[in-house]
Amino acid sequence: MEALRLILRYAHLIGFALLLGGAVVQFVSGKLRINPAMLWGSVIQVLTGLALSAPLRGGGDAEPSPVKLAVKLVIAIMIFVMVFIPWRRKREDVNRGHFIGIIALTLVNAAVATFWH
């Protein structure tokens, strides 16, 4: 089970890298649009996050708080919706505030994972 948990965590980090990296590339280029890396990163984040919070946890003191998991899930779903809707509508450009919101929520989700014990 530990190997599966580590593989899921690795995939979760890949999803984070795709989402944040894709967003930063678009932000730096000045063309604010949702790219496939951002879409796939958000999908990977939600799916692997759900799998990581499933009953694969061993229990005990090292088990994350259910409140923390719920907060992370809500943020991840918000990010997915913010990425999916403009992508689905084939928008050429995304509002600057909307795009910065995606980046900010991605960083907040990582901060919750890192600093909330």
C-alpha positions as MATLAB code, in Angstrom:
seq = 'MEALRLILRYAHLIGFALLLGGAVVQFVSGKLRINPAMLWGSVIQVLTGLALSAPLRGGGDAEPSPVKLAVKLVIAIMIFVMVFIPWRRKREDVNRGHFIGIIALTLVNAAVATFWH';
ca = [
       0.000    0.000    0.000;
       2.858    2.375    0.718;
       4.135    2.038   -2.864;
       0.686    2.909   -4.227;
       0.459    5.944   -1.943;
       3.864    7.151   -3.111;
       2.912    6.685   -6.782;
      -0.302    8.639   -6.204;
       1.613   11.407   -4.429;
       4.085   11.563   -7.319;
       1.214   11.814   -9.833;
      -0.369   14.516   -7.658;
       2.854   16.532   -7.824;
       2.976   16.068  -11.605;
      -0.567   17.467  -11.786;
       0.504   20.457   -9.683;
       3.497   21.061  -11.944;
       1.335   20.874  -15.082;
      -1.279   23.222  -13.672;
       1.074   25.837  -12.235;
       3.662   25.537  -15.004;
       1.059   25.846  -17.734;
      -0.470   28.881  -16.033;
       2.873   30.615  -15.486;
       3.896   30.051  -19.120;
       0.645   31.619  -20.329;
       0.944   34.488  -17.835;
       4.535   35.312  -18.842;
       3.692   35.125  -22.551;
       0.940   37.694  -22.041;
      -1.670   35.533  -23.815;
      -4.014   34.536  -20.991;
      -5.702   31.378  -22.209;
      -6.310   27.938  -20.751;
      -3.883   25.452  -22.265;
      -4.087   21.630  -22.226;
      -1.405   21.391  -19.518;
      -3.597   23.411  -17.167;
      -6.661   21.319  -17.953;
      -4.890   17.994  -17.469;
      -3.095   19.280  -14.378;
      -6.400   20.224  -12.740;
      -7.939   16.849  -13.635;
      -4.925   14.959  -12.276;
      -4.985   17.051   -9.090;
      -8.633   16.257   -8.354;
      -8.425   12.550   -9.189;
      -5.173   11.806   -7.378;
      -6.250   13.982   -4.442;
      -9.410   11.923   -4.075;
      -7.411    8.705   -4.346;
      -4.910    9.911   -1.742;
      -7.667   10.753    0.714;
      -9.382    7.394    0.243;
      -9.054    4.588    2.792;
      -5.425    4.024    1.790;
      -4.361    6.050    4.810;
      -2.959    4.069    7.661;
      -4.691    5.944   10.457;
      -3.063    7.145   13.631;
      -1.476   10.528   14.276;
      -0.067   10.870   10.763;
      -3.551   10.826    9.215;
      -4.584   14.220    7.795;
      -7.544   16.040    9.242;
     -10.862   15.483    7.434;
     -11.382   19.257    7.541;
      -8.072   19.792    5.766;
      -9.027   17.236    3.126;
     -12.413   18.908    2.626;
     -10.799   22.343    2.228;
      -8.326   20.966   -0.300;
     -11.119   19.224   -2.214;
     -13.237   22.390   -2.395;
     -10.259   24.423   -3.630;
      -9.314   21.734   -6.182;
     -12.863   21.610   -7.537;
     -12.951   25.420   -7.758;
      -9.701   25.349   -9.743;
     -11.035   22.626  -12.036;
     -14.227   24.572  -12.740;
     -12.262   27.791  -13.341;
     -10.073   25.947  -15.857;
     -12.716   23.758  -17.491;
     -15.422   26.309  -18.288;
     -13.255   28.692  -20.376;
     -11.578   25.716  -22.062;
     -14.930   24.130  -22.900;
     -16.261   27.370  -24.347;
     -13.118   27.673  -26.517;
     -12.425   31.183  -25.299;
      -9.401   32.773  -26.916;
      -8.545   34.911  -23.897;
      -9.422   34.636  -20.226;
     -10.001   37.639  -17.968;
      -6.803   38.625  -16.137;
      -8.445   38.421  -12.690;
      -9.854   34.976  -13.479;
      -6.421   33.766  -14.581;
      -4.678   35.199  -11.510;
      -7.380   33.519   -9.402;
      -6.444   30.140  -10.877;
      -2.776   30.701  -10.040;
      -3.578   32.009   -6.543;
      -5.894   29.102   -5.697;
      -3.284   26.635   -6.947;
      -0.693   28.181   -4.636;
      -3.172   28.321   -1.727;
      -3.966   24.628   -2.188;
      -0.255   23.803   -2.070;
       0.122   25.963    1.044;
      -2.761   24.163    2.771;
      -1.099   20.839    2.005;
       2.271   22.045    3.280;
       1.513   24.145    6.330;
      -1.725   22.745    7.785;
      -0.891   19.959   10.235;
];
